[in-house]
PDB file of C-alpha atoms in Angstrom:
ATOM      1  CA  MET A   1     -12.988  -1.599 -11.835  1.00  0.00           C
ATOM      2  CA  ALA A   2      -9.249  -2.127 -11.310  1.00  0.00           C
ATOM      3  CA  THR A   3      -9.853  -5.334  -9.336  1.00  0.00           C
ATOM      4  CA  ILE A   4     -12.029  -6.731 -12.106  1.00  0.00           C
ATOM      5  CA  ALA A   5      -9.367  -5.849 -14.689  1.00  0.00           C
ATOM      6  CA  LYS A   6      -6.716  -7.657 -12.629  1.00  0.00           C
ATOM      7  CA  ILE A   7      -8.879 -10.750 -12.336  1.00  0.00           C
ATOM      8  CA  VAL A   8      -9.695 -10.756 -16.054  1.00  0.00           C
ATOM      9  CA  LEU A   9      -6.033 -10.250 -16.999  1.00  0.00           C
ATOM     10  CA  GLY A  10      -4.985 -13.059 -14.651  1.00  0.00           C
ATOM     11  CA  ILE A  11      -7.515 -15.446 -16.158  1.00  0.00           C
ATOM     12  CA  LEU A  12      -6.544 -14.471 -19.724  1.00  0.00           C
ATOM     13  CA  THR A  13      -2.860 -14.980 -18.923  1.00  0.00           C
ATOM     14  CA  GLY A  14      -3.574 -18.469 -17.649  1.00  0.00           C
ATOM     15  CA  VAL A  15      -5.763 -19.320 -20.633  1.00  0.00           C
ATOM     16  CA  PHE A  16      -3.244 -18.139 -23.227  1.00  0.00           C
ATOM     17  CA  THR A  17      -0.372 -19.871 -21.439  1.00  0.00           C
ATOM     18  CA  ALA A  18      -2.321 -23.126 -21.504  1.00  0.00           C
ATOM     19  CA  LEU A  19      -3.217 -22.578 -25.169  1.00  0.00           C
ATOM     20  CA  ALA A  20       0.459 -22.131 -26.022  1.00  0.00           C
ATOM     21  CA  PHE A  21       1.138 -25.687 -24.895  1.00  0.00           C
ATOM     22  CA  LEU A  22      -2.157 -27.364 -25.811  1.00  0.00           C
ATOM     23  CA  TYR A  23      -2.928 -26.024 -29.287  1.00  0.00           C
ATOM     24  CA  LEU A  24       0.351 -24.921 -30.867  1.00  0.00           C
ATOM     25  CA  LYS A  25       1.887 -27.451 -33.214  1.00  0.00           C
ATOM     26  CA  PRO A  26       5.308 -28.850 -32.229  1.00  0.00           C
ATOM     27  CA  ALA A  27       8.191 -26.837 -33.692  1.00  0.00           C
ATOM     28  CA  GLU A  28       9.892 -28.843 -36.415  1.00  0.00           C
ATOM     29  CA  GLY A  29      13.666 -29.033 -36.570  1.00  0.00           C
ATOM     30  CA  PHE A  30      14.354 -29.124 -32.839  1.00  0.00           C
ATOM     31  CA  PRO A  31      15.539 -32.143 -30.804  1.00  0.00           C
ATOM     32  CA  ARG A  32      12.384 -31.929 -28.636  1.00  0.00           C
ATOM     33  CA  PRO A  33       9.749 -30.317 -30.918  1.00  0.00           C
ATOM     34  CA  GLU A  34       6.940 -30.450 -28.339  1.00  0.00           C
ATOM     35  CA  LEU A  35       8.989 -28.498 -25.790  1.00  0.00           C
ATOM     36  CA  ALA A  36      10.050 -25.863 -28.309  1.00  0.00           C
ATOM     37  CA  ARG A  37       6.579 -24.343 -27.839  1.00  0.00           C
ATOM     38  CA  ILE A  38       8.009 -22.323 -24.962  1.00  0.00           C
ATOM     39  CA  VAL A  39       9.253 -19.918 -27.626  1.00  0.00           C
ATOM     40  CA  ALA A  40       5.626 -18.748 -27.815  1.00  0.00           C
ATOM     41  CA  LEU A  41       6.159 -17.383 -24.281  1.00  0.00           C
ATOM     42  CA  HIS A  42       9.825 -16.443 -24.551  1.00  0.00           C
ATOM     43  CA  LEU A  43       9.589 -14.018 -27.483  1.00  0.00           C
ATOM     44  CA  PRO A  44       6.573 -12.004 -26.247  1.00  0.00           C
ATOM     45  CA  ASN A  45       8.302 -11.594 -22.873  1.00  0.00           C
ATOM     46  CA  ALA A  46      11.402 -10.265 -24.625  1.00  0.00           C
ATOM     47  CA  MET A  47       9.335  -7.834 -26.696  1.00  0.00           C
ATOM     48  CA  ALA A  48       7.429  -6.635 -23.626  1.00  0.00           C
ATOM     49  CA  ALA A  49      10.742  -6.078 -21.808  1.00  0.00           C
ATOM     50  CA  ILE A  50      12.012  -3.930 -24.680  1.00  0.00           C
ATOM     51  CA  VAL A  51       8.806  -1.882 -24.881  1.00  0.00           C
ATOM     52  CA  ALA A  52       8.775  -1.338 -21.099  1.00  0.00           C
ATOM     53  CA  ALA A  53      12.448  -0.289 -21.157  1.00  0.00           C
ATOM     54  CA  PHE A  54      11.720   2.303 -23.861  1.00  0.00           C
ATOM     55  CA  VAL A  55       8.702   3.590 -21.911  1.00  0.00           C
ATOM     56  CA  ALA A  56      10.881   3.903 -18.785  1.00  0.00           C
ATOM     57  CA  ALA A  57      13.493   5.810 -20.789  1.00  0.00           C
ATOM     58  CA  ILE A  58      10.923   8.155 -22.332  1.00  0.00           C
ATOM     59  CA  PHE A  59       9.305   9.051 -19.001  1.00  0.00           C
ATOM     60  CA  GLY A  60      12.729   9.318 -17.352  1.00  0.00           C
ATOM     61  CA  TRP A  61      13.778  11.765 -20.048  1.00  0.00           C
ATOM     62  CA  LYS A  62      10.524  13.714 -19.634  1.00  0.00           C
ATOM     63  CA  TYR A  63      11.118  13.871 -15.884  1.00  0.00           C
ATOM     64  CA  LEU A  64      14.657  15.208 -16.279  1.00  0.00           C
ATOM     65  CA  ALA A  65      14.106  17.510 -19.255  1.00  0.00           C
ATOM     66  CA  ARG A  66      10.641  18.947 -18.681  1.00  0.00           C
ATOM     67  CA  GLY A  67      10.386  20.212 -15.149  1.00  0.00           C
ATOM     68  CA  ARG A  68      10.659  17.197 -12.824  1.00  0.00           C
ATOM     69  CA  ASN A  69       7.002  16.208 -12.779  1.00  0.00           C
ATOM     70  CA  PRO A  70       6.597  13.489 -10.079  1.00  0.00           C
ATOM     71  CA  LEU A  71       4.068  11.665 -12.249  1.00  0.00           C
ATOM     72  CA  ASP A  72       6.706  11.193 -14.979  1.00  0.00           C
ATOM     73  CA  ASP A  73       9.106   9.788 -12.385  1.00  0.00           C
ATOM     74  CA  ALA A  74       6.474   7.365 -11.096  1.00  0.00           C
ATOM     75  CA  LYS A  75       5.654   6.209 -14.634  1.00  0.00           C
ATOM     76  CA  SER A  76       9.351   5.703 -15.361  1.00  0.00           C
ATOM     77  CA  LYS A  77       9.827   3.659 -12.198  1.00  0.00           C
ATOM     78  CA  ILE A  78       6.795   1.457 -12.868  1.00  0.00           C
ATOM     79  CA  ALA A  79       7.885   0.859 -16.457  1.00  0.00           C
ATOM     80  CA  ALA A  80      11.377  -0.064 -15.219  1.00  0.00           C
ATOM     81  CA  VAL A  81       9.858  -2.557 -12.772  1.00  0.00           C
ATOM     82  CA  LEU A  82       7.820  -4.097 -15.593  1.00  0.00           C
ATOM     83  CA  ALA A  83      10.901  -4.207 -17.823  1.00  0.00           C
ATOM     84  CA  ALA A  84      12.861  -5.999 -15.102  1.00  0.00           C
ATOM     85  CA  ILE A  85      10.048  -8.511 -14.537  1.00  0.00           C
ATOM     86  CA  PHE A  86       9.730  -9.288 -18.251  1.00  0.00           C
ATOM     87  CA  CYS A  87      13.515  -9.437 -18.553  1.00  0.00           C
ATOM     88  CA  GLY A  88      13.584 -12.018 -15.756  1.00  0.00           C
ATOM     89  CA  LEU A  89      10.780 -14.005 -17.404  1.00  0.00           C
ATOM     90  CA  THR A  90      12.667 -13.886 -20.698  1.00  0.00           C
ATOM     91  CA  THR A  91      15.758 -15.230 -18.969  1.00  0.00           C
ATOM     92  CA  VAL A  92      13.873 -18.069 -17.281  1.00  0.00           C
ATOM     93  CA  THR A  93      11.975 -19.146 -20.403  1.00  0.00           C
ATOM     94  CA  GLY A  94      15.166 -18.929 -22.446  1.00  0.00           C
ATOM     95  CA  MET A  95      16.981 -21.115 -19.945  1.00  0.00           C
ATOM     96  CA  VAL A  96      14.185 -23.703 -20.026  1.00  0.00           C
ATOM     97  CA  PHE A  97      14.259 -23.712 -23.821  1.00  0.00           C
ATOM     98  CA  ALA A  98      18.066 -24.035 -23.920  1.00  0.00           C
ATOM     99  CA  GLN A  99      18.079 -26.859 -21.357  1.00  0.00           C
ATOM    100  CA  TYR A 100      15.652 -29.021 -23.295  1.00  0.00           C
ATOM    101  CA  GLN A 101      16.872 -28.172 -26.784  1.00  0.00           C
ATOM    102  CA  TRP A 102      20.643 -27.877 -26.360  1.00  0.00           C
ATOM    103  CA  GLY A 103      21.348 -29.671 -23.078  1.00  0.00           C
ATOM    104  CA  ALA A 104      22.541 -26.704 -20.989  1.00  0.00           C
ATOM    105  CA  PRO A 105      20.531 -23.812 -19.554  1.00  0.00           C
ATOM    106  CA  TRP A 106      23.392 -21.323 -19.753  1.00  0.00           C
ATOM    107  CA  ASN A 107      26.436 -21.161 -22.006  1.00  0.00           C
ATOM    108  CA  TRP A 108      27.372 -17.454 -21.927  1.00  0.00           C
ATOM    109  CA  ASP A 109      26.605 -16.692 -25.542  1.00  0.00           C
ATOM    110  CA  PRO A 110      26.285 -12.953 -26.385  1.00  0.00           C
ATOM    111  CA  LYS A 111      22.496 -12.810 -25.915  1.00  0.00           C
ATOM    112  CA  GLN A 112      22.671 -14.500 -22.533  1.00  0.00           C
ATOM    113  CA  THR A 113      25.561 -12.310 -21.427  1.00  0.00           C
ATOM    114  CA  CYS A 114      23.700  -9.146 -22.472  1.00  0.00           C
ATOM    115  CA  ILE A 115      20.527 -10.111 -20.625  1.00  0.00           C
ATOM    116  CA  PHE A 116      22.596 -10.935 -17.527  1.00  0.00           C
ATOM    117  CA  LEU A 117      24.193  -7.472 -17.701  1.00  0.00           C
ATOM    118  CA  LEU A 118      20.765  -5.903 -18.195  1.00  0.00           C
ATOM    119  CA  LEU A 119      19.456  -7.652 -15.080  1.00  0.00           C
ATOM    120  CA  LEU A 120      22.478  -6.346 -13.155  1.00  0.00           C
ATOM    121  CA  ILE A 121      21.778  -2.813 -14.407  1.00  0.00           C
ATOM    122  CA  TYR A 122      18.138  -3.053 -13.288  1.00  0.00           C
ATOM    123  CA  ALA A 123      19.260  -4.364  -9.889  1.00  0.00           C
ATOM    124  CA  ALA A 124      21.687  -1.450  -9.499  1.00  0.00           C
ATOM    125  CA  TYR A 125      18.981   1.016 -10.576  1.00  0.00           C
ATOM    126  CA  PHE A 126      16.549  -0.238  -7.934  1.00  0.00           C
ATOM    127  CA  VAL A 127      19.237  -0.318  -5.228  1.00  0.00           C
ATOM    128  CA  LEU A 128      20.198   3.273  -6.041  1.00  0.00           C
ATOM    129  CA  ARG A 129      16.561   4.409  -5.971  1.00  0.00           C
ATOM    130  CA  ALA A 130      16.033   2.688  -2.626  1.00  0.00           C
ATOM    131  CA  GLY A 131      19.214   4.201  -1.201  1.00  0.00           C
ATOM    132  CA  ILE A 132      17.989   7.800  -1.402  1.00  0.00           C
ATOM    133  CA  GLU A 133      16.488   8.775   1.943  1.00  0.00           C
ATOM    134  CA  ASP A 134      15.304  12.336   1.268  1.00  0.00           C
ATOM    135  CA  PRO A 135      11.633  12.133   0.145  1.00  0.00           C
ATOM    136  CA  GLU A 136      12.069  15.293  -1.968  1.00  0.00           C
ATOM    137  CA  LYS A 137      14.909  13.745  -3.962  1.00  0.00           C
ATOM    138  CA  LYS A 138      13.685  10.152  -3.897  1.00  0.00           C
ATOM    139  CA  GLY A 139      10.622  10.646  -6.066  1.00  0.00           C
ATOM    140  CA  ALA A 140       7.895   8.064  -6.351  1.00  0.00           C
TER     141      ALA A 140
END
């Protein structure tokens, strides 16, 4: 069942990505209206990153406050991985959008600086988790 779900989700992701560029109308008011359609991918990635970060925080809190259940730790770690992936996708799609609309992929505005810091925090989190050798303390 899980393999079928992965295949179906992969196909649906491809279909909806193609639909974003084939059927969405060009965004008016931008220098390259046809390429501004990438916002249809950029914003959902950002929202998914935020939701995954909150899920990671909730299960991390449950792990620390309610008896150190290994399942809560595993859920927190998986949600953090998803948050980091969606954060990276948000960064890439934002850079593509900025390159075509404003001529530079990165200009260190506050949103770009914050997402860069967030990616550094996720990197540090995963390095710290990987650095613990004791299986009892390491968790999932």
